[in-house]
Amino acid sequence: MEPKTFFRLIFLIVTAGFIISFTSTNFPHAPSSTTGLLDCTDSSSSPLCASRNFLFNKQKPSFSKKDPKPKPKNHDHLSDTPTHPLDPLTVMEFNKVRSLLSSHALFSSGAPHAFHSIVLEEPEKNLVRAWEKGNPLPPRKASVIARVGSDTHMLTVDLSSGRVDIVDSPVRVSGYPLMTLEEMNEVTFAPFQSADVNRTIVSRGVDLTDVCCFPISSGWYGKKEENKRVIKSQCFSSQGTANFYMRPIEGLTILLDLDTKQVIEIVDTGPTIPIPGSTNTEYRFKNLGTPDKTRGLNPISIEQPRGPSFVIEDNHLVKWANWEFHLKPDPRAGVVLSQVRVHDPDTQETREVMYQGFVSELFVPYMDPSDAWYFKTYMDAGEYGFGLTAMPLVPLNDCPRNAAYMDAVFTAADGTPFVRENMVCIFERYAGDIGWRHSESPISGLPIKEVRPKVTLVVRMAASVGNYDYIIDYEFQTDGLIKAKVGLSGILMVKGTSYQNKNQVHKEKDGNEEELHGTLLSENIIGVIHDHYVTFYLDLDVDGPDNSFLKVNLKRQMTEPGESPRTSYIKAVKNIVKTEKDAQIKLSLYDPSEFHVVNSAKTTRVGNPTGYKIVPRATAASLLDHDDPPQKRGAFTNNQIWVTPYNKSEKWAGGLFTYQSHGDDTLAVWSDRDRDIENKDIVVWYTLGFHHVPCQEDFPIMPTVSSSFDLKPANFFERNPILRAAPNFEHDLPVCEAKSVSA
Amino acid sequence: MEPKTFFRLIFLIVTAGFIISFTSTNFPHAPSSTTGLLDCTDSSSSPLCASRNFLFNKQKPSFSKKDPKPKPKNHDHLSDTPTHPLDPLTVMEFNKVRSLLSSHALFSSGAPHAFHSIVLEEPEKNLVRAWEKGNPLPPRKASVIARVGSDTHMLTVDLSSGRVDIVDSPVRVSGYPLMTLEEMNEVTFAPFQSADVNRTIVSRGVDLTDVCCFPISSGWYGKKEENKRVIKSQCFSSQGTANFYMRPIEGLTILLDLDTKQVIEIVDTGPTIPIPGSTNTEYRFKNLGTPDKTRGLNPISIEQPRGPSFVIEDNHLVKWANWEFHLKPDPRAGVVLSQVRVHDPDTQETREVMYQGFVSELFVPYMDPSDAWYFKTYMDAGEYGFGLTAMPLVPLNDCPRNAAYMDAVFTAADGTPFVRENMVCIFERYAGDIGWRHSESPISGLPIKEVRPKVTLVVRMAASVGNYDYIIDYEFQTDGLIKAKVGLSGILMVKGTSYQNKNQVHKEKDGNEEELHGTLLSENIIGVIHDHYVTFYLDLDVDGPDNSFLKVNLKRQMTEPGESPRTSYIKAVKNIVKTEKDAQIKLSLYDPSEFHVVNSAKTTRVGNPTGYKIVPRATAASLLDHDDPPQKRGAFTNNQIWVTPYNKSEKWAGGLFTYQSHGDDTLAVWSDRDRDIENKDIVVWYTLGFHHVPCQEDFPIMPTVSSSFDLKPANFFERNPILRAAPNFEHDLPVCEAKSVSA
């Protein structure tokens, strides 16, 4: 090593050490202000304020002063009080929990500790269902998952009695709790503690001040991931671009101890692979210069000059058209819908549809078995937190102008609450679609043309789990249908390669091309093939909790000779599914079924059991070997549909402790117990999947791809519940003007 | 028979006879006005004006005076002249064709004749592709299908030379041309010519003045449908409701000669089945009384105060954002998109994507093999005309306020042109969706939040093929994606039953319930299970006509022992499909593929062939026996995807002469020739399917159910083509006010 390089390294190591010591005093136990709320007014104080990265302090916010500003909030959350049994913990409650925990023996010893999850311990379902507005709230409790040293503990804090109960301490299962935001952030700079890391980076021709490292959950494959919380870090060059994801230092993988943040191992399999260039990778509006004005679009907007038609009562209870439901942000699930009920226009009753629905887990395996890629098999909810990574929505762009926003209050690793502003938006949507229509045709010649426009209510969040952005929409239709939609955007996880053109790719001896595990997207960049699975927890309670799962199998029936000029027809064969294993459903185009959740105790006037059906739409199934370690952990994707009896402890499809888990506490394991599910309180699990073979259009940022599934009333109402909906009339619609061209 | 009943029948027969003679002079050869255009000012003159049914002359239009009125047209079509080789025939051209035909020997003899189709004979594809604005148009020709007596003839009329050429006369194939609107209309009253029909109706307790009969294409099952054009008619009671479809005179089937309109056979298998009541069947706004005001919705609208961003040049050329395409109504396909091209922001070229796309055929088999139902296996495009049955769209309800409308000019059975106003609408849509987004998360803490709203262009039509309404949307995205969407609404085809409640349904000896072939929707009404298949013709020309079909099969690849901690991954196996049979694709969730149309002669900068992929979404496959007569005729639904070499004569998946065809001229037959499709001008056929097990919510009119598929660029662009799109800014958006509450 030349003396110059050596001195440079020394300098960098010292610098990195300084940064670590600076940040370790600032990040993990962010000081709280006098309000008991994390102070984000100085945006440098914590990554939870999500505004700054120490390596990027040269960056300015990307929007100009012309940016839309979020509307002022009704309140600052400091004086929030819960009014519904399912309301999330408030700032005051979080502070009380923190105070109670601080005097508990586990945390008062001075041993390093962190709170990985503090959320409302939801009251028993029967208490919540029985509760009515005006009643006192069931006892408020917090459910706490903490790490002290190298042990995990579960506790419950009773907010009225002040009692702290240990639920499990230390926890003895294969997995660990989801990471704290502080940990994820620390891992972005922890690698620089290691002179070897720095030397390797420099040897790859990247300036240390340009490096950005990224925490990658390591999964579980055996020895390396046993009995120790570990994480992998991979690094990128941000030189010349904010889109550092497109400039991987390919092959460099750093294994760290997630408790101590010490580097355990450095592997560099890519010294000969160049860092892809920064050309064409920029995506920020202000840096792109003139927008493409080819046949530019005139302004267009969803307008409601009389305001939206929904109300949000007591911060969390959304009422719109015939729907009402409780809505809350959750650090792990993103958003949780509870007590979803719909008004029946015939009976004037408000009827139960779903007790709770949310994203339970995600599974995102990449399809490259090589050293720097095999472990990329993310479980974004249980490892990173789908709510923790849901960033403030951008008004006018993430949600239309008529949207309302809901903040989240989550906690830092030291238990201090912080506000994630505008985490959820709620808006009414008119997309020009048709609710129902009928014209009489020239055949009858009747003068009938009846059409009703379709207006819906959308609840939206967008999680940015590192490079990827997941947009989750729950859309409520007045005809009783609920659509759950997942949109994928953001930035690909790409692989560096020495190839600049497909014509350089090696031919194998058999004449086949070398396996690239993806698509050459640009010079030296391969978009690696991967899947996305989003598993939804759907505790449907159709007219009450006791429901059954009815499979309506459509099968070809041949006619008897002489019975008909037809030789075949489709017959619907209905069967109530008795036990869990028979409700492990793989969809098949040529063996189709409908999947109903019915209440056998309640029938319509003509005798059909009331029901809702799960309507799968476009999806993908995991093709991985069931014995492959990631598929064992992601075994909840082995079927598209599962049905389990309600069990308060079975919420997270990949297990409560997903991180590095061995797959011993998944939905697949629970379902294999084959419990009785007939006429029981049942939970349906649906997995929405995507195969993603990247294409050049995904570079440098992906146009949104989305898919969805529906929950649809099926003999729930006596008849079309929007029969009496009114059409649009010109005199009802707004009068709009363009704003002046200036500005 | 009692004397009273006998005299009543005599009266009815005389009345029916009178009606027939009245209408037969008025309908089939509607007199043309001095303009050469069918005169619809007196709405009683023709069913083509679609405003009146003689049995319903007591009906008033369903909308009040407050109704929105279509905007005034720019022109009355009388002086339209074609400006593009694919422009449909104009009023003047139709009149010239009619005049030329009238002096042709086939039609001047005085023998009864009817023109079943008069449309533009499109110029050869290479001529159209070579044509540029300013060039003279290729010779204008009309393609004519006529019936004279009991023979079908095909002719070509050259509009410049005035020459009429016989293409095939008489046509000797198994099928017949699509019905004329006049025929369909005549069949609604022709049954009353028969005293036996009238007697049977009266014996079922229905007053003849309340009866509405409906023409049902008879399919082909053998002897009864050989060598004679036949149709079946079934009747309903309209007493107390405009929704007569809900009041079937179950089991009564009348077979008619479609040429002579004579009754051939009457079968009544349902004398013991009551006519379902009219209660709850009404759906017209003005008849329903007070709308359901539960938490009524505030007005909501898509607003563009500066107007839409698209232009329609020369009546048919639509230009919007990065797209341009030719759009025309067609009596059989509904709408036809041609020469679809997209602007490439990198090269500034306008590049070819699709030469032509349209709905080629529909197949709608019902799943009841009994006498009154087995034959219901509609092919709506080839039997009824998907354009002929597309009714005027209702502004503000079928399409949002910012929509523009396009009229169709079709011809009556005597060749007279008529205008179908507002048959197509075109509008820009902003639905609150996200084009692309990325926020940096708390992990990196970078201050990046970039989001682009998604604005699209929709082309819409709605065909009312009797009871059902099909909404067809072609949606263009700025990212290069084209979405084809089919919405199903309208009214179910239901079956009368004596059951009023499910608990009355007979149990068979084996304990199973009697097969109802559907769902009891209301007292005495069964919604019969059926399928819908919509087959799209997609002549993709990616950067020119010579393309190949690339199948990218995703399959599990096991790793070698010791290769990786992973045991499996997904590998993309790419193969160019050589011949048609290998492109007969059945989709499978567990054997997934991507389906690309690529231009091997043109690659991106890094060497990927430019391409578009067909992205199937939710769909259904026909489960009928391949030897079942309807499935033989609908054999084009045996696969979801087919690829054929371009052949001008292969446009209609069920054959040019679909009506009563034997299935000997379908896409399945063409494809089985197994022609070469590599590096050829190829056509992709995609079938979108629905299984429909009705539920009570579909009564008395169905909330829209929809599904779609996408054509998506795949390495067509060098990178994300909307990278430089601008976000929404508050200062660009409109200022809107509510209109006064009065009106």
PDB file of C-alpha atoms in Angstrom, chain B residues 244-363:
ATOM      1  CA  PHE B 244     -89.351  -7.028 -17.975  1.00  0.00           C
ATOM      2  CA  TYR B 245     -86.244  -9.230 -17.940  1.00  0.00           C
ATOM      3  CA  MET B 246     -87.099 -10.078 -14.328  1.00  0.00           C
ATOM      4  CA  ARG B 247     -90.537 -11.393 -15.297  1.00  0.00           C
ATOM      5  CA  PRO B 248     -89.855 -14.291 -17.700  1.00  0.00           C
ATOM      6  CA  ILE B 249     -92.656 -16.439 -19.057  1.00  0.00           C
ATOM      7  CA  GLU B 250     -90.375 -19.320 -18.183  1.00  0.00           C
ATOM      8  CA  GLY B 251     -90.131 -22.258 -20.513  1.00  0.00           C
ATOM      9  CA  LEU B 252     -91.850 -20.672 -23.482  1.00  0.00           C
ATOM     10  CA  THR B 253     -89.549 -20.789 -26.482  1.00  0.00           C
ATOM     11  CA  ILE B 254     -90.644 -19.783 -29.947  1.00  0.00           C
ATOM     12  CA  LEU B 255     -88.554 -20.821 -32.939  1.00  0.00           C
ATOM     13  CA  LEU B 256     -88.859 -18.466 -35.904  1.00  0.00           C
ATOM     14  CA  ASP B 257     -87.591 -18.381 -39.438  1.00  0.00           C
ATOM     15  CA  LEU B 258     -85.311 -15.351 -39.411  1.00  0.00           C
ATOM     16  CA  ASP B 259     -85.830 -14.678 -43.119  1.00  0.00           C
ATOM     17  CA  THR B 260     -89.632 -14.881 -43.142  1.00  0.00           C
ATOM     18  CA  LYS B 261     -90.260 -14.150 -39.437  1.00  0.00           C
ATOM     19  CA  GLN B 262     -92.699 -17.066 -39.452  1.00  0.00           C
ATOM     20  CA  VAL B 263     -93.155 -19.113 -36.281  1.00  0.00           C
ATOM     21  CA  ILE B 264     -91.774 -22.615 -36.810  1.00  0.00           C
ATOM     22  CA  GLU B 265     -92.255 -24.155 -33.407  1.00  0.00           C
ATOM     23  CA  ILE B 266     -93.585 -23.299 -29.976  1.00  0.00           C
ATOM     24  CA  VAL B 267     -92.450 -25.120 -26.868  1.00  0.00           C
ATOM     25  CA  ASP B 268     -93.735 -24.366 -23.416  1.00  0.00           C
ATOM     26  CA  THR B 269     -92.041 -26.381 -20.720  1.00  0.00           C
ATOM     27  CA  GLY B 270     -93.057 -24.002 -17.951  1.00  0.00           C
ATOM     28  CA  PRO B 271     -96.848 -23.918 -17.628  1.00  0.00           C
ATOM     29  CA  THR B 272     -96.611 -24.554 -13.894  1.00  0.00           C
ATOM     30  CA  ILE B 273     -93.976 -21.914 -13.293  1.00  0.00           C
ATOM     31  CA  PRO B 274     -95.410 -18.606 -12.136  1.00  0.00           C
ATOM     32  CA  ILE B 275     -94.360 -15.300 -13.656  1.00  0.00           C
ATOM     33  CA  PRO B 276     -92.171 -13.599 -11.022  1.00  0.00           C
ATOM     34  CA  GLY B 277     -93.689 -10.429  -9.553  1.00  0.00           C
ATOM     35  CA  SER B 278     -92.648  -6.909 -10.433  1.00  0.00           C
ATOM     36  CA  THR B 279     -91.893  -5.844  -6.855  1.00  0.00           C
ATOM     37  CA  ASN B 280     -88.412  -4.380  -6.437  1.00  0.00           C
ATOM     38  CA  THR B 281     -87.553  -4.728 -10.108  1.00  0.00           C
ATOM     39  CA  GLU B 282     -87.734  -1.055 -11.070  1.00  0.00           C
ATOM     40  CA  TYR B 283     -84.448   0.737 -11.592  1.00  0.00           C
ATOM     41  CA  ARG B 284     -85.335   4.007 -13.310  1.00  0.00           C
ATOM     42  CA  PHE B 285     -84.455   7.016 -11.215  1.00  0.00           C
ATOM     43  CA  LYS B 286     -87.690   8.884 -11.797  1.00  0.00           C
ATOM     44  CA  ASN B 287     -89.744   5.832 -10.774  1.00  0.00           C
ATOM     45  CA  LEU B 288     -87.878   4.953  -7.615  1.00  0.00           C
ATOM     46  CA  GLY B 289     -89.065   7.855  -5.519  1.00  0.00           C
ATOM     47  CA  THR B 290     -86.645   9.427  -3.074  1.00  0.00           C
ATOM     48  CA  PRO B 291     -83.057   8.377  -3.577  1.00  0.00           C
ATOM     49  CA  ASP B 292     -81.287   6.766  -0.649  1.00  0.00           C
ATOM     50  CA  LYS B 293     -79.917   9.823   1.123  1.00  0.00           C
ATOM     51  CA  THR B 294     -78.005   7.991   3.831  1.00  0.00           C
ATOM     52  CA  ARG B 295     -74.930  10.105   4.267  1.00  0.00           C
ATOM     53  CA  GLY B 296     -75.392  11.488   0.767  1.00  0.00           C
ATOM     54  CA  LEU B 297     -72.331  12.358  -1.211  1.00  0.00           C
ATOM     55  CA  ASN B 298     -71.207  15.862  -2.028  1.00  0.00           C
ATOM     56  CA  PRO B 299     -70.744  16.553  -5.728  1.00  0.00           C
ATOM     57  CA  ILE B 300     -67.444  15.340  -7.118  1.00  0.00           C
ATOM     58  CA  SER B 301     -66.045  15.810 -10.572  1.00  0.00           C
ATOM     59  CA  ILE B 302     -62.924  15.520 -12.681  1.00  0.00           C
ATOM     60  CA  GLU B 303     -62.241  19.109 -13.680  1.00  0.00           C
ATOM     61  CA  GLN B 304     -60.054  20.605 -16.377  1.00  0.00           C
ATOM     62  CA  PRO B 305     -60.881  24.291 -16.594  1.00  0.00           C
ATOM     63  CA  ARG B 306     -58.341  24.820 -19.369  1.00  0.00           C
ATOM     64  CA  GLY B 307     -60.034  22.068 -21.301  1.00  0.00           C
ATOM     65  CA  PRO B 308     -58.816  18.623 -22.263  1.00  0.00           C
ATOM     66  CA  SER B 309     -55.273  18.120 -23.468  1.00  0.00           C
ATOM     67  CA  PHE B 310     -56.144  15.916 -26.414  1.00  0.00           C
ATOM     68  CA  VAL B 311     -57.189  16.876 -29.898  1.00  0.00           C
ATOM     69  CA  ILE B 312     -59.182  14.892 -32.414  1.00  0.00           C
ATOM     70  CA  GLU B 313     -57.900  15.848 -35.833  1.00  0.00           C
ATOM     71  CA  ASP B 314     -59.995  15.228 -38.924  1.00  0.00           C
ATOM     72  CA  ASN B 315     -62.712  13.540 -36.838  1.00  0.00           C
ATOM     73  CA  HIS B 316     -60.735  10.387 -36.117  1.00  0.00           C
ATOM     74  CA  LEU B 317     -57.098  11.026 -35.287  1.00  0.00           C
ATOM     75  CA  VAL B 318     -56.649  11.324 -31.528  1.00  0.00           C
ATOM     76  CA  LYS B 319     -53.502  12.956 -30.197  1.00  0.00           C
ATOM     77  CA  TRP B 320     -52.820  13.114 -26.496  1.00  0.00           C
ATOM     78  CA  ALA B 321     -49.639  13.417 -24.473  1.00  0.00           C
ATOM     79  CA  ASN B 322     -47.199  10.960 -26.052  1.00  0.00           C
ATOM     80  CA  TRP B 323     -49.911   8.989 -27.902  1.00  0.00           C
ATOM     81  CA  GLU B 324     -51.611   9.185 -31.252  1.00  0.00           C
ATOM     82  CA  PHE B 325     -54.026   6.760 -32.835  1.00  0.00           C
ATOM     83  CA  HIS B 326     -56.881   6.503 -35.295  1.00  0.00           C
ATOM     84  CA  LEU B 327     -60.249   5.799 -33.711  1.00  0.00           C
ATOM     85  CA  LYS B 328     -63.405   4.724 -35.460  1.00  0.00           C
ATOM     86  CA  PRO B 329     -66.720   3.158 -34.574  1.00  0.00           C
ATOM     87  CA  ASP B 330     -67.496  -0.155 -36.209  1.00  0.00           C
ATOM     88  CA  PRO B 331     -70.887  -1.875 -36.342  1.00  0.00           C
ATOM     89  CA  ARG B 332     -69.429  -5.263 -35.471  1.00  0.00           C
ATOM     90  CA  ALA B 333     -66.373  -4.569 -33.265  1.00  0.00           C
ATOM     91  CA  GLY B 334     -67.662  -1.495 -31.486  1.00  0.00           C
ATOM     92  CA  VAL B 335     -64.604   0.665 -31.766  1.00  0.00           C
ATOM     93  CA  VAL B 336     -61.418   0.059 -33.687  1.00  0.00           C
ATOM     94  CA  LEU B 337     -58.069   1.537 -32.712  1.00  0.00           C
ATOM     95  CA  SER B 338     -55.602   1.779 -35.565  1.00  0.00           C
ATOM     96  CA  GLN B 339     -52.049   2.916 -36.078  1.00  0.00           C
ATOM     97  CA  VAL B 340     -51.425   3.346 -32.384  1.00  0.00           C
ATOM     98  CA  ARG B 341     -48.127   5.136 -31.989  1.00  0.00           C
ATOM     99  CA  VAL B 342     -46.198   6.533 -29.091  1.00  0.00           C
ATOM    100  CA  HIS B 343     -43.671   9.313 -28.848  1.00  0.00           C
ATOM    101  CA  ASP B 344     -40.242   8.345 -27.563  1.00  0.00           C
ATOM    102  CA  PRO B 345     -38.865  11.099 -25.348  1.00  0.00           C
ATOM    103  CA  ASP B 346     -35.292   9.962 -25.974  1.00  0.00           C
ATOM    104  CA  THR B 347     -35.247   9.808 -29.725  1.00  0.00           C
ATOM    105  CA  GLN B 348     -38.118  12.245 -30.334  1.00  0.00           C
ATOM    106  CA  GLU B 349     -39.494   9.672 -32.768  1.00  0.00           C
ATOM    107  CA  THR B 350     -43.103   8.574 -32.947  1.00  0.00           C
ATOM    108  CA  ARG B 351     -42.901   4.802 -32.869  1.00  0.00           C
ATOM    109  CA  GLU B 352     -45.341   2.128 -33.987  1.00  0.00           C
ATOM    110  CA  VAL B 353     -46.948  -0.023 -31.294  1.00  0.00           C
ATOM    111  CA  MET B 354     -50.132  -1.542 -32.744  1.00  0.00           C
ATOM    112  CA  TYR B 355     -51.561  -1.485 -36.227  1.00  0.00           C
ATOM    113  CA  GLN B 356     -55.038  -2.389 -35.098  1.00  0.00           C
ATOM    114  CA  GLY B 357     -56.871  -3.492 -31.971  1.00  0.00           C
ATOM    115  CA  PHE B 358     -60.529  -4.248 -31.351  1.00  0.00           C
ATOM    116  CA  VAL B 359     -63.018  -6.664 -29.821  1.00  0.00           C
ATOM    117  CA  SER B 360     -63.177  -9.475 -32.325  1.00  0.00           C
ATOM    118  CA  GLU B 361     -65.843 -11.643 -30.723  1.00  0.00           C
ATOM    119  CA  LEU B 362     -67.711 -12.395 -27.513  1.00  0.00           C
ATOM    120  CA  PHE B 363     -68.944 -15.734 -26.273  1.00  0.00           C
TER     121      PHE B 363
END
